[in-house]
CSV table of C-alpha atoms in Angstrom, one decimal:
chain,number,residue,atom,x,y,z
A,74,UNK,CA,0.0,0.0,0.0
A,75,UNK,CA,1.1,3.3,-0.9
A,76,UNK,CA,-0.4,6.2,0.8
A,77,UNK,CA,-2.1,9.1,-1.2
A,78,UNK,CA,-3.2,6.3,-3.8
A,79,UNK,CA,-6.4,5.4,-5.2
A,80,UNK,CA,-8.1,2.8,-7.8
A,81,UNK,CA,-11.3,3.1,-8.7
A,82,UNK,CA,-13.5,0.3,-10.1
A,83,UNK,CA,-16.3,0.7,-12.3
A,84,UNK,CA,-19.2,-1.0,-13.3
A,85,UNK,CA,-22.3,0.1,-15.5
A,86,UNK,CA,-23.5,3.4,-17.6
A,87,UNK,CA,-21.1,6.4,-18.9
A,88,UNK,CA,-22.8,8.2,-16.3
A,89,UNK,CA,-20.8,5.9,-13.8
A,90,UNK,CA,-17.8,6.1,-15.7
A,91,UNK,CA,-18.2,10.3,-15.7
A,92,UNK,CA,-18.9,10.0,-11.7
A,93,UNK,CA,-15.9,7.7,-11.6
A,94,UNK,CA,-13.5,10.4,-13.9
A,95,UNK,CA,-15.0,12.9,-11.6
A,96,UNK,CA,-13.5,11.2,-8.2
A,97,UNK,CA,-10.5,10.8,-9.8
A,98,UNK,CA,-9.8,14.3,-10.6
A,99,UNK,CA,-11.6,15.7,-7.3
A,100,UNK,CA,-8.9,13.0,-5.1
A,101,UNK,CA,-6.4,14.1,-7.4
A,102,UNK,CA,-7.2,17.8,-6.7
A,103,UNK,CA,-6.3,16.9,-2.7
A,104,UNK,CA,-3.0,15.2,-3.9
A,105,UNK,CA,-3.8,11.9,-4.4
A,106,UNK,CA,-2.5,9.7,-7.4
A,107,UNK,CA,-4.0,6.7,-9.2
A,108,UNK,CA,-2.2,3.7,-8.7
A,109,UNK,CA,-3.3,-0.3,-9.4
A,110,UNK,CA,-5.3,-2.3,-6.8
A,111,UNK,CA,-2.4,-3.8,-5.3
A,112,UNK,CA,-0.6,-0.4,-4.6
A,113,UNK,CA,-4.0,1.9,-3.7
A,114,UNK,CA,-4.7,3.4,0.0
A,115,UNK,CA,-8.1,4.1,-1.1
A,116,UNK,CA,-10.4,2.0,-3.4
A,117,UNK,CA,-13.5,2.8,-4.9
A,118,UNK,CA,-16.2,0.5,-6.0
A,119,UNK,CA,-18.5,2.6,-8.3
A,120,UNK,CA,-21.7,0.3,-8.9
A,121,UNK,CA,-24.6,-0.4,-11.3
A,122,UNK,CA,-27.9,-1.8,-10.4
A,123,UNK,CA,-29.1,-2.3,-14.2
A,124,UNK,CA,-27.0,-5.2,-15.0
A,125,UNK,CA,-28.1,-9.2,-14.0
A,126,UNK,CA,-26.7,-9.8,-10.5
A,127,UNK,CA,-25.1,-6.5,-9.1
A,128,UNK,CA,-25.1,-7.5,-5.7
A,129,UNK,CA,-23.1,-10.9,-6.8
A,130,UNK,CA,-20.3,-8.8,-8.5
A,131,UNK,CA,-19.8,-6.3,-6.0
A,132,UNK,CA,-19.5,-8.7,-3.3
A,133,UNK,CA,-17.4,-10.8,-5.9
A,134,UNK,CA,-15.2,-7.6,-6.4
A,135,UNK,CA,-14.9,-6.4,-2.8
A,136,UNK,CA,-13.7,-10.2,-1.9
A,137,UNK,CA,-11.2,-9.6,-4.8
A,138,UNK,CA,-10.0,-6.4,-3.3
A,139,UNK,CA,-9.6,-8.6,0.1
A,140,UNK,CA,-7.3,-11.1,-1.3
A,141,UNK,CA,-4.9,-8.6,-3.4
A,142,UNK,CA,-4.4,-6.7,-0.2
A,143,UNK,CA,-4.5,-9.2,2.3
A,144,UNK,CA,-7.5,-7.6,4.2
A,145,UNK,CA,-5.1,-4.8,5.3
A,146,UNK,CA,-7.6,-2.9,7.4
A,147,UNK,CA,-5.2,0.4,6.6
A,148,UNK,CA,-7.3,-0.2,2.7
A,149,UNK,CA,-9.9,2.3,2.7
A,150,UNK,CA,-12.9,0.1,0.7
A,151,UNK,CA,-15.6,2.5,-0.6
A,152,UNK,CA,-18.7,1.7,-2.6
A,153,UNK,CA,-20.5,3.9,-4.5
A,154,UNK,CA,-23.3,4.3,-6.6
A,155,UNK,CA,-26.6,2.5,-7.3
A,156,UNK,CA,-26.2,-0.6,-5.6
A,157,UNK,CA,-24.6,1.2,-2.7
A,158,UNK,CA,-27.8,3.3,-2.7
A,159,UNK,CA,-29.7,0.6,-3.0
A,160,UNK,CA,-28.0,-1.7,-0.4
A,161,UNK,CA,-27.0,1.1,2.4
A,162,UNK,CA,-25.6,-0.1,5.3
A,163,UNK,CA,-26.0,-3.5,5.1
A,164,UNK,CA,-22.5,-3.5,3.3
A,165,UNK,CA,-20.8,-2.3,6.2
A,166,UNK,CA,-22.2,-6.0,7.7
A,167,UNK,CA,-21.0,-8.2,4.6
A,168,UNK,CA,-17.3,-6.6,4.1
A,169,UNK,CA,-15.4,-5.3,7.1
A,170,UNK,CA,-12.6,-3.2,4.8
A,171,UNK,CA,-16.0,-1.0,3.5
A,172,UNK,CA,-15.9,2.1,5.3
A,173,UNK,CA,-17.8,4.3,2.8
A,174,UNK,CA,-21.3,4.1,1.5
A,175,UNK,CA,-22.0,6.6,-1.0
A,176,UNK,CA,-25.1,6.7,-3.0
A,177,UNK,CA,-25.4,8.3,-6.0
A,178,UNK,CA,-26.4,12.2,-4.9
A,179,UNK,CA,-23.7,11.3,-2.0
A,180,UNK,CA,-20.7,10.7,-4.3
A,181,UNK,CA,-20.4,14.2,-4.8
A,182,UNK,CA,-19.0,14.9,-0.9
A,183,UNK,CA,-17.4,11.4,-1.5
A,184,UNK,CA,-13.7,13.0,-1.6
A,185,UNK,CA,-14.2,14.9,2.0
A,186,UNK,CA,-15.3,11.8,3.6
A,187,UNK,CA,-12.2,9.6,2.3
A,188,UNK,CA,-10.4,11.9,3.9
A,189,UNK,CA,-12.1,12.3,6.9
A,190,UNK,CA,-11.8,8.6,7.1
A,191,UNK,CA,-8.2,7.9,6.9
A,192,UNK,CA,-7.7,10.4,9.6
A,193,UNK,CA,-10.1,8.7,11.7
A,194,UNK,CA,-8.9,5.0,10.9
A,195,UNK,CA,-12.0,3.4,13.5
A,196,UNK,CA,-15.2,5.3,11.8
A,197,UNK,CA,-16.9,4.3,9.4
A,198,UNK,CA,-19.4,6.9,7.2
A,199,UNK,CA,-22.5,6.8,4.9
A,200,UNK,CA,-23.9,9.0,2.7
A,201,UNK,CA,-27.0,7.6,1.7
A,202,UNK,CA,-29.4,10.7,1.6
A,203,UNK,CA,-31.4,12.2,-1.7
A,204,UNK,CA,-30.6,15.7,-2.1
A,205,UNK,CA,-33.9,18.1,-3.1
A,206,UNK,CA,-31.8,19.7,-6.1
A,207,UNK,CA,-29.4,19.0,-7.9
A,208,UNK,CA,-25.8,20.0,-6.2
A,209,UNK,CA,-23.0,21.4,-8.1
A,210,UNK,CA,-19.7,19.0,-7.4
A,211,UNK,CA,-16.4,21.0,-6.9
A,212,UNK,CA,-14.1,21.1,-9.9
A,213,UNK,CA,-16.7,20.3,-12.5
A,214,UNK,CA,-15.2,23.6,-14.7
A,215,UNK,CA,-11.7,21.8,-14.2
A,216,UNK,CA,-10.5,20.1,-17.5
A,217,UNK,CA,-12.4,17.1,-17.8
A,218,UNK,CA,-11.8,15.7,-21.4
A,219,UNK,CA,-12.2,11.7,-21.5
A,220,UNK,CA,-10.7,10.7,-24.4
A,221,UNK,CA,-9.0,12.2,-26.8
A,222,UNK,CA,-11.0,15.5,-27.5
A,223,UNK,CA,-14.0,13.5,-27.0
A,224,UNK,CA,-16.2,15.0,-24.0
A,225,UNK,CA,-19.0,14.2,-21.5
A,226,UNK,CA,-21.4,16.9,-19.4
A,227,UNK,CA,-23.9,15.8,-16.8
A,228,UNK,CA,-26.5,17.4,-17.1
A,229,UNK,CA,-29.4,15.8,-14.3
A,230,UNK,CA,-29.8,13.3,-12.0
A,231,UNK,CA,-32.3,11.0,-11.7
A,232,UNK,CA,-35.5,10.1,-13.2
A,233,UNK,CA,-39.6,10.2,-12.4
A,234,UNK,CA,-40.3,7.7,-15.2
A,235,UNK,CA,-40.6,4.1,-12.6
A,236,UNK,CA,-41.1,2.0,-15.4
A,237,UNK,CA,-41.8,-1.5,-13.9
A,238,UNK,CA,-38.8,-3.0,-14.5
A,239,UNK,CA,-36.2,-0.2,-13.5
A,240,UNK,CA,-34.7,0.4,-10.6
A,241,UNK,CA,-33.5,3.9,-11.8
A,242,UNK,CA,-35.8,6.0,-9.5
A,243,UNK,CA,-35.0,3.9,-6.7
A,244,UNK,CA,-31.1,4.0,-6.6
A,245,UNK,CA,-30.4,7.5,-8.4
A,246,UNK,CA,-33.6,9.4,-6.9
A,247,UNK,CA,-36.3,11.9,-8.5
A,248,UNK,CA,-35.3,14.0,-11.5
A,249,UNK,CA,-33.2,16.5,-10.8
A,250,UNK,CA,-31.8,19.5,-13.5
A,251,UNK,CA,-28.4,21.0,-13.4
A,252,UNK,CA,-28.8,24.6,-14.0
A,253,UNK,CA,-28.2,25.6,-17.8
A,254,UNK,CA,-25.3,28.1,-16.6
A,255,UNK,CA,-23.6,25.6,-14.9
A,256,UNK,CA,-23.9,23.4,-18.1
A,257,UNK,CA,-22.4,25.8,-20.6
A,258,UNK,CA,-19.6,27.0,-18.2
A,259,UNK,CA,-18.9,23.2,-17.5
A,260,UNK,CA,-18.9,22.8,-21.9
A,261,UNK,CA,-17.0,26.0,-22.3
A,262,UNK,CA,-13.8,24.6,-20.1
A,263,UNK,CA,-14.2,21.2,-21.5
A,264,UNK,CA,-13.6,23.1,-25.3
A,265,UNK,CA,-10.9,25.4,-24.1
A,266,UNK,CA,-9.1,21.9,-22.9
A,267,UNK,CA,-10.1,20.3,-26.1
A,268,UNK,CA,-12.6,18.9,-26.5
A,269,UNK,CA,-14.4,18.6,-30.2
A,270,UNK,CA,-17.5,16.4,-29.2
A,271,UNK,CA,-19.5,16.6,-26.4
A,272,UNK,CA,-22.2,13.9,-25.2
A,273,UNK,CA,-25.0,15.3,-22.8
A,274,UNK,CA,-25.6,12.2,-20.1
A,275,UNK,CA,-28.8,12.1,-17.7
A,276,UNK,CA,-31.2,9.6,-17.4
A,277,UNK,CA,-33.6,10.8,-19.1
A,278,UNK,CA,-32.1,13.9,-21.3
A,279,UNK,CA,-35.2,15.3,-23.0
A,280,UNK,CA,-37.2,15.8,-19.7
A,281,UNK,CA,-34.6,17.9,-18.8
A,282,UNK,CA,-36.0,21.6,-16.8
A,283,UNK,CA,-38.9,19.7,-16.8
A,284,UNK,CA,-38.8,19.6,-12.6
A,285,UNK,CA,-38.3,22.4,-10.0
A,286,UNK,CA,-34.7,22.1,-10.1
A,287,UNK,CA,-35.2,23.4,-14.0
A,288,UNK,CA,-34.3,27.3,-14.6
A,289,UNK,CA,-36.6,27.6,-17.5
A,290,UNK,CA,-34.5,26.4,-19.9
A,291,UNK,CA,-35.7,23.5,-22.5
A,292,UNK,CA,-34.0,20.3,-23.4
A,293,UNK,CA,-34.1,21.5,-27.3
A,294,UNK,CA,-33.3,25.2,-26.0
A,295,UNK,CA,-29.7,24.1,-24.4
A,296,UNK,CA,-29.0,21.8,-27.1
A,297,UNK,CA,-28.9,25.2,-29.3
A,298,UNK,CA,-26.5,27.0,-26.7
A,299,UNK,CA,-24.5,24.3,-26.2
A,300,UNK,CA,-24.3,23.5,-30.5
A,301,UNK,CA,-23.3,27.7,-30.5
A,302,UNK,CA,-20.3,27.4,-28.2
A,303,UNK,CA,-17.3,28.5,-30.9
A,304,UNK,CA,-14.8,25.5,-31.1
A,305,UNK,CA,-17.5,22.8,-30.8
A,306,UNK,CA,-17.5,20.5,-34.1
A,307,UNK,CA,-19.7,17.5,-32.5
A,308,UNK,CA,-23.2,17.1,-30.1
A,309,UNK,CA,-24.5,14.2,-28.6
A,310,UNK,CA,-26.8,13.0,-26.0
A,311,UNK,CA,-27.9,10.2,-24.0
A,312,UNK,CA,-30.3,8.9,-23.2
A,313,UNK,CA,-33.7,9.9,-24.1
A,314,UNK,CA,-36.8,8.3,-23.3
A,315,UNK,CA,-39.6,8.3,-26.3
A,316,UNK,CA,-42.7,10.0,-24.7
A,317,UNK,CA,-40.7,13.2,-23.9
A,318,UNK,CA,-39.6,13.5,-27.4
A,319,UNK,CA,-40.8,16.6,-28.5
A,320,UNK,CA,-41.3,18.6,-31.6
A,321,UNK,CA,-38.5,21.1,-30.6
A,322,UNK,CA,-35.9,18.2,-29.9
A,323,UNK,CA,-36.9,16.5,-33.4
A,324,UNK,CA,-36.7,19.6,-35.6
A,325,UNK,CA,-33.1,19.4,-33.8
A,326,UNK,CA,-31.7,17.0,-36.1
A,327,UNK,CA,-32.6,19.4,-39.1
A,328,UNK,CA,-31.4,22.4,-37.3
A,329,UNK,CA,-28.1,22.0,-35.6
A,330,UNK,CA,-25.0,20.8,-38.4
A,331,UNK,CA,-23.1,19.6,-34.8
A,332,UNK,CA,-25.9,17.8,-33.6
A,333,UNK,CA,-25.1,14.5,-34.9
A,334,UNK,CA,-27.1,11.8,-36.7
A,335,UNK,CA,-26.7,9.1,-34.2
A,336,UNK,CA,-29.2,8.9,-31.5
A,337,UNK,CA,-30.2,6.2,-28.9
A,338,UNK,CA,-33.9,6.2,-28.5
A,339,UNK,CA,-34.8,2.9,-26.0
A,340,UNK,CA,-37.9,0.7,-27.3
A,341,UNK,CA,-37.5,-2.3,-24.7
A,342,UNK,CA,-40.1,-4.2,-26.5
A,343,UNK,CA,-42.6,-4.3,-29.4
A,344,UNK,CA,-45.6,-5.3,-28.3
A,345,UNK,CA,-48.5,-3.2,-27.0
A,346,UNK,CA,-49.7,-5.2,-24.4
A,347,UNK,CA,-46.0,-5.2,-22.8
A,348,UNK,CA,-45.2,-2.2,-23.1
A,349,UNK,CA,-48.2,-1.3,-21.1
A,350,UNK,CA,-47.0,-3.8,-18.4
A,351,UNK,CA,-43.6,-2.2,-18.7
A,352,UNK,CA,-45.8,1.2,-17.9
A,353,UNK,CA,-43.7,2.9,-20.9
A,354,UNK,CA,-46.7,5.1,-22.0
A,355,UNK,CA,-46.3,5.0,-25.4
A,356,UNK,CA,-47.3,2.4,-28.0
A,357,UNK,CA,-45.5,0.6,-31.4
A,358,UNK,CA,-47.6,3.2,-33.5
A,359,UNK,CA,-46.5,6.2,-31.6
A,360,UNK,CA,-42.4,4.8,-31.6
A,361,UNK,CA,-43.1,4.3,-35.2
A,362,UNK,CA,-44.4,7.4,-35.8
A,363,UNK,CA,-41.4,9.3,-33.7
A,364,UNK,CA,-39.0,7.3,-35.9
A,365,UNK,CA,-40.5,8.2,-38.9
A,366,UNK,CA,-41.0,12.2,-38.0
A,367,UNK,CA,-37.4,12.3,-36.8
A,368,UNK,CA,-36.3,10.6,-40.3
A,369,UNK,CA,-38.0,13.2,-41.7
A,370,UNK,CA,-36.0,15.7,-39.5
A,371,UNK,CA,-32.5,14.7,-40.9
A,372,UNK,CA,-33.0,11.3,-43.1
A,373,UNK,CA,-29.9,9.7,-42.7
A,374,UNK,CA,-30.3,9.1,-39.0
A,375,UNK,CA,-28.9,6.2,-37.5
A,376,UNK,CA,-30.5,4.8,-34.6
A,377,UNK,CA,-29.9,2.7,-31.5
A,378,UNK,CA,-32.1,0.8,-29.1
A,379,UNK,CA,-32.4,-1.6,-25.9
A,380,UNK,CA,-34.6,-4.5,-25.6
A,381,UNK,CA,-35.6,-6.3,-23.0
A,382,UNK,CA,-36.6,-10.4,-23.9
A,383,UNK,CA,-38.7,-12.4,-21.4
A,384,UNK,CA,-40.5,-9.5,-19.8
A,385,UNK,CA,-43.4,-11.5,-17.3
A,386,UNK,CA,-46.4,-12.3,-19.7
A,387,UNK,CA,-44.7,-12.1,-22.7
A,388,UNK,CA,-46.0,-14.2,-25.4
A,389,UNK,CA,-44.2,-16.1,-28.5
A,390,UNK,CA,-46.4,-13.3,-30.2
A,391,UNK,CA,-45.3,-10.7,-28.4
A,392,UNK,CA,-41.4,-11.5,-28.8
A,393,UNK,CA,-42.8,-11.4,-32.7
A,394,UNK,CA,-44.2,-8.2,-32.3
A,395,UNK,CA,-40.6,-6.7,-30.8
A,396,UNK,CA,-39.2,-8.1,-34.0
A,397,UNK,CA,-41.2,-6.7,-36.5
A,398,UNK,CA,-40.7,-3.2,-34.8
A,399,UNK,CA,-37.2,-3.8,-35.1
A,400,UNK,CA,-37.2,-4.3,-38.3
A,401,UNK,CA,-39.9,-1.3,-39.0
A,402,UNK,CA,-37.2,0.8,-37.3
A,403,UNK,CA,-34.2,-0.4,-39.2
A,404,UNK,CA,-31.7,-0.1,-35.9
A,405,UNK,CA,-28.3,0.0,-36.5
A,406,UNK,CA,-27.5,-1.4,-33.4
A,407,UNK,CA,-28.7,-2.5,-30.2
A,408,UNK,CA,-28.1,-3.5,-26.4
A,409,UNK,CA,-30.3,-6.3,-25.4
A,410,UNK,CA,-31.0,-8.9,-21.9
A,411,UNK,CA,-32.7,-10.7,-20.5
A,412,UNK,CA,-35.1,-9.5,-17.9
A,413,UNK,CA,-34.7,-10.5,-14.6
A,414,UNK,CA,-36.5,-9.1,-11.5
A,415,UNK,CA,-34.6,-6.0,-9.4
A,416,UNK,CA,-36.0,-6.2,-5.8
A,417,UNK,CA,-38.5,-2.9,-5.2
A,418,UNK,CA,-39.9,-2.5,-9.0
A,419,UNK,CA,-43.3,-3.2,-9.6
A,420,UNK,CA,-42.4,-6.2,-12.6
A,421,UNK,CA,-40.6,-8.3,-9.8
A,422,UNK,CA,-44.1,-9.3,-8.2
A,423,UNK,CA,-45.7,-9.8,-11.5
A,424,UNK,CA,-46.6,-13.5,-11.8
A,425,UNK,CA,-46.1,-15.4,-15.3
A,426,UNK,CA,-42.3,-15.4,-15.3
A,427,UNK,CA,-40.7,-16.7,-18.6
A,428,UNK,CA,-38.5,-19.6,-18.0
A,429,UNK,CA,-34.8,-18.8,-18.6
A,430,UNK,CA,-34.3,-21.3,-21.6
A,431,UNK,CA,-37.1,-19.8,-23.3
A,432,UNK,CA,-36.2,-16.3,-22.8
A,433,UNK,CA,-32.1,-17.1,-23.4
A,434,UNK,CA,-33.6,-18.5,-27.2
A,435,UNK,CA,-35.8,-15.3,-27.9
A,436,UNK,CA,-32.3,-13.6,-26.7
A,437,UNK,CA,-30.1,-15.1,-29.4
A,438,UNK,CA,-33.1,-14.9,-32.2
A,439,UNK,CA,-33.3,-10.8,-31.6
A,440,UNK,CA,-29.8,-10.6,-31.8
A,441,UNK,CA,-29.6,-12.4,-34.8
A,442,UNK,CA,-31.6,-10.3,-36.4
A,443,UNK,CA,-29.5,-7.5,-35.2
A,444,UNK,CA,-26.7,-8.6,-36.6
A,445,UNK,CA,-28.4,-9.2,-39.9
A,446,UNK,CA,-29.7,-5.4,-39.7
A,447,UNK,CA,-26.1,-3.9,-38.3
A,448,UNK,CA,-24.4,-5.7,-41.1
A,449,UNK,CA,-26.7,-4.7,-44.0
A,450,UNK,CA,-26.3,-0.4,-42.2
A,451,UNK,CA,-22.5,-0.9,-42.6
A,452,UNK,CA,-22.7,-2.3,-46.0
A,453,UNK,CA,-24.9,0.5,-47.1
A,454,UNK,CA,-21.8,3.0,-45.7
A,455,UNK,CA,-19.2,1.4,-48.6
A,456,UNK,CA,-18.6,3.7,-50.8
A,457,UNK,CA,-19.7,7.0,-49.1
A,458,UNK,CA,-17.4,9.7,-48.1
A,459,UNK,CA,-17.5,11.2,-44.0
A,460,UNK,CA,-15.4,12.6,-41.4
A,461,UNK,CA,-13.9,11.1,-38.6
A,462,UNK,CA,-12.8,12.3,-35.0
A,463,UNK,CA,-9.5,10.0,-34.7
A,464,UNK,CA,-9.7,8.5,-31.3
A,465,UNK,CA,-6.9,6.2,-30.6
A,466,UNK,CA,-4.7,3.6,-32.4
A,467,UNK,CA,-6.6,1.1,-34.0
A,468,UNK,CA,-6.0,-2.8,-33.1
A,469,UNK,CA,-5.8,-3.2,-37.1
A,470,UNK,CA,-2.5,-1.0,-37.2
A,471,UNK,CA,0.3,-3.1,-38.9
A,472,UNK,CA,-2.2,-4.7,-41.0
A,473,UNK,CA,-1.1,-2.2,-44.2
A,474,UNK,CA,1.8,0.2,-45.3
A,475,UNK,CA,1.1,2.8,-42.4
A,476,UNK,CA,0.0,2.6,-39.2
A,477,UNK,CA,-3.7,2.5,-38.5
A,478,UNK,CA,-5.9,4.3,-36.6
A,479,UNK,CA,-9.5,4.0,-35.5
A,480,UNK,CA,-12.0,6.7,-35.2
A,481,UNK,CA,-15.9,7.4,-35.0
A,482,UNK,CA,-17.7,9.1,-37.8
A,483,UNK,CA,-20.7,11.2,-37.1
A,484,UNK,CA,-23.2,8.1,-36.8
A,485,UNK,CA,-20.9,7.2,-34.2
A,486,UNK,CA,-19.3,3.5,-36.2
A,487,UNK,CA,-16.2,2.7,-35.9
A,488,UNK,CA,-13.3,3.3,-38.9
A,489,UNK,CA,-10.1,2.1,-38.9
A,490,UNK,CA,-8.4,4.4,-41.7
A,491,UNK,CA,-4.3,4.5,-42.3
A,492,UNK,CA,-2.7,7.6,-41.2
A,493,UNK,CA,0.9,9.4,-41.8
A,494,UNK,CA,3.3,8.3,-39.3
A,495,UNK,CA,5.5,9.4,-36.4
A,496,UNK,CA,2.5,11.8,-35.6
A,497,UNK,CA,0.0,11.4,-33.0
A,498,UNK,CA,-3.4,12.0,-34.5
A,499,UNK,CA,-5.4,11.1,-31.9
A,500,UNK,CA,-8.5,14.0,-31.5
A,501,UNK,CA,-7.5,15.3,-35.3
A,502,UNK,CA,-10.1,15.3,-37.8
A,503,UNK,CA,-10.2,13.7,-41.3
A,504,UNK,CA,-12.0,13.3,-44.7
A,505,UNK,CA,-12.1,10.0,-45.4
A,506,UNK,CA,-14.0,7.4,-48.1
A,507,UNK,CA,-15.7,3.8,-46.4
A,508,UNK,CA,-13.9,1.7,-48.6
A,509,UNK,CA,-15.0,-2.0,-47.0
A,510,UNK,CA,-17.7,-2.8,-43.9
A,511,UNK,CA,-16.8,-5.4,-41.5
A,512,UNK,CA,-18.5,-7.2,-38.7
A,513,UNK,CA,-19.0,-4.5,-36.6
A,514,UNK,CA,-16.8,-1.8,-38.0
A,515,UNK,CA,-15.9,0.2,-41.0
A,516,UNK,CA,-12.5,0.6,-43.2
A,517,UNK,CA,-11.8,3.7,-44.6
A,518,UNK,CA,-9.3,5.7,-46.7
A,519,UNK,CA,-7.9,8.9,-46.3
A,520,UNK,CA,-8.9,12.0,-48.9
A,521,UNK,CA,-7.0,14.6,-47.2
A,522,UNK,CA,-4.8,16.0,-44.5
A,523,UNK,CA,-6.0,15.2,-40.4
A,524,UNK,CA,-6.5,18.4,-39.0
C-alpha cells in the first residue's frame, strides 16, 4: 500500500464512468495519485444496479479487493453508486474493509469523507441521503476531457419515469436539472481543454427543466446553446426516453450541423400489451411514428435501441411483435438482456415469469436479427465519403503500409483508416472514403490532411 493512492473500479453506464473520472480528478485535486489495486490506499467500487446480479459482483469484487491486499484494514474500501444506494448499510455487515457508503447524490461529498476517514482509521461513514436539487460538485469547470477531445457533461440526475422494470428512481432518486449556466460554463472549459464532441448524459435527457430544479430552460433550447459554443464541431446525447420526445428536440436533427445523426432512442419491446405492463406510455404506433418524424428531421439518421426479452407475460407473439418493430425501425445497433427481476420495482411481483431457456432462445433470435440489420447499415456506408474524430490507435494498425488508426464518424461506427506516421493523431479530424464494412466496424481511406 502506498499512501495518497487510489483505484477506482467501475461498473455500469457512462454516467458511472463520468462520476468515476469525476473522483478521480476531485482525489487528485487533494493530492492523491492513481495507482493499481495492489498499490491503492483508497479503493473505490462505483456500482450499477441495471445489469443481472449486481449484488453478486460487487460482493465478488470487494472479496477480490480482500485477497490482493490481504485484508489490510489500513485499505480504505468504498462503494458507490446505485447498488450502494440501493444496499446502504448492510455493506458495512457483509465486508469489514468498507468504510464508505456513498449513494449516488452522496458521491459528490465522497472526496471529503475519504479523507475524513483515513484520519479517523476506527469510523466508518454513509452518505445515503437524496438531495432536493441538484448539487453542483467542486471542480466540474476543471479540465475534464475523456478521451482524446471526445467530451461528457452531466446534465441531471435521476428520473420520475418508474417504469416496472427499473430500478432507476429507486437508486439514483427523483429527476433533478443542473442549472443551464452551470452546463455551458462546464462545456465551455471542456472546449478550451479540447474537446471537439460533447455527449449530454442524464437519465432521461429530453425531460430535462422539466422539474423544480429546471431554470426555465428546454432540453431543445440548451442543445442550441451548447451547439453555439465556438470551437465545438460535435453534439450528442444520452439517453432519451420516447414519450418526452418533443417537436422542438426533433426539428433538432434538421437544425443543428453539430448535432449528430446518431441517436439512442430505447424501445424495450414491441408489443402493445407489454409495453403497457412495462408502464412505458407509449405504444409501437406512436415509436413508429417518432422514428419516422425524426427521419423526416435529418433522413440519414442512425438509430440505437435496448430491448428487454422475457418481460413477465410475454408471449411467443409478443417476442414477434418486438421483432417486427425492429425491423420497421431499421436499428443499427442495439443492447439487449434478458429481464430478470430488481428487488422494489413493480415487474418483480408480477406473476407469469418466462423460463430462462425460453427467454435465453428469444435472446439469441433478436440478436440475430440485429446482426443481420447492423451488417446490411454498414454495407450501405461502402462507398460514401464522411469525417472522422481519430480516437486512438486502432487494433488493425500493422495490418497495411502505415500505421492504423481508428476513429468514430458522425453516426458514431467505428473506422479504422491509415494515417501518416511518427504523428499522433489522436483527437484530429479527417475526410475519409468507407472503402470496405466489417462485422462490426468500417475501413476507410484517407482524402485529405488530419487536421
Amino acid at each position: 500500500m502506498i499512501e495518497k493512492t487510489y483505484h477506482i473500479i467501475t461498473f455500469g453506464c457512462q454516467m458511472n464512468v463520468h462520476d468515476s473520472h469525476w473522483l478521480g480528478r476531485a482525489l487528485g485535486a487533494r493530492g492523491f495519485f492513481e495507482a493499481p489495486l495492489e498499490d491503492a490506499q483508497v479503493v473505490v467500487v462505483n456500482t450499477c444496479s441495471v445489469r443481472e446480479k449486481p449484488e453478486q459482483k460487487v460482493m465478488s469484487t470487494l472479496g477480490r479487493i480482500r485477497q490482493v491486499s490481504g485484508g489490510n484494514p489500513a485499505v480504505l474500501v468504498c462503494v458507490a453508486g446505485c447498488v450502494a444506494q440501493q444496499l446502504g448499510e448492510s455493506i458495512f455487515e457483509k465486508e469489514s474493509q468498507v468504510r464508505l457508503v456513498a449513494g449516488s447524490d452522496g458521491i459528490g461529498n465522497a472526496p471529503q469523507a475519504i479523507e475524513r476517514l483515513l484520519e479517523n482509521p476506527a469510523q466508518r461513514l454513509s452518505l445515503l441521503d437524496f438531495t432536493s436539487q441538484y448539487v453542483e460538485r467542486e471542480g466540474t469547470t476543471e479540465p475534464g476531457v475523456v478521451s482524446g477531445s471526445v467530451a461528457y457533461a452531466n446534465i441531471m440526475q435521476g428520473c420520475d419515469n418508474f417504469c416496472a422494470y427499473c430500478i432507476v428512481p429507486f437508486t439514483r432518486g427523483r429527476q433533478k436539472s443542473r442549472s443551464s449556466t452551470a452546463i455551458l460554463d462546464e462545456c465551455k472549459t471542456l472546449i478550451d481543454n479540447g474537446a471537439r464532441e460533447i455527449t449530454l448524459l442524464g437519465q432521461n435527457v429530453n425531460a430535462f427543466g422539466q422539474d423544480k430544479s429546471g431554470d426555465g430552460t428546454s432540453f431543445a433550447a440548451l442543445l442550441r446553446k451548447v451547439a453555439a459554443l465556438p470551437g465545438l464541431a460535435r453534439l450528442r446525447y444520452v439517453t432519451p426516453h420516447p414519450k418526452d420526445m418533443g417537436p422542438e428536440d426533433i426539428a433538432a436533427f434538421a437544425e443543428l450541423p453539430q448535432l449528430c445523426p446518431r441517436l439512442h432512442l430505447p424501445m424495450q419491446a414491441g408489443s402493445d400489451a407489454v409495453l403497457a405492463r412495462m408502464k412505458r406510455r407509449y405504444d409501437s404506433a406512436a415509436f413508429l411514428d417518432l422514428v419516422e418524424r425524426l427521419r423526416a428531421a435529418r433522413p440519414d439518421l442512425a438509430l440505437s435501441t435496448d430491448l428487454i426479452v422475457g418481460f413477465p407475460g410475454e408471449s411467443e407473439q409478443d417476442f414477434q411483435d418486438t421483432l417486427q418493430m425492429m425491423r420497421a425501425s431499421n436499428f443499427m445497433s442495439s443492447f439487449s438482456f434478458c429481464y430478470s427481476d430488481r428487488p422494489g420495482t413493480r415487474a418483480s411481483l408480477f406473476p407469469d415469469k418466462i423460463p430462462a431457456d425460453v427467454a435465453q432462445d428469444r435472446l439469441l433470435r433478436l440478436q440475430a436479427l440485429q446482426d443481420e440489420l447492423g451488417a446490411r447499415w454498414l454495407q450501405q456506408r461502402v462507398g460514401g465519403e464522411t469525417t472522422l474524430l481519430i480516437e486512438n490507435r486502432s487494433p488493425k494498425e500493422g495490418q497495411g503500409p502505415e500505421p492504423s488508426w481508428q476513429g468514430r464518424d458522425p453516426y458514431g461506427a467505428p473506422v479504422h483508416v491509415e494515417l501518416p506516421p511518427q504523428v499522433d493523431h489522436t483527437g484530429r479530424m479527417v475526410r475519409v472514403s468507407i472503402t470496405e464494412a466489417k462485422k462490426h466496424s468500417l475501413m476507410a481511406q484517407r482524402l485529405g490532411e488530419p487536421w
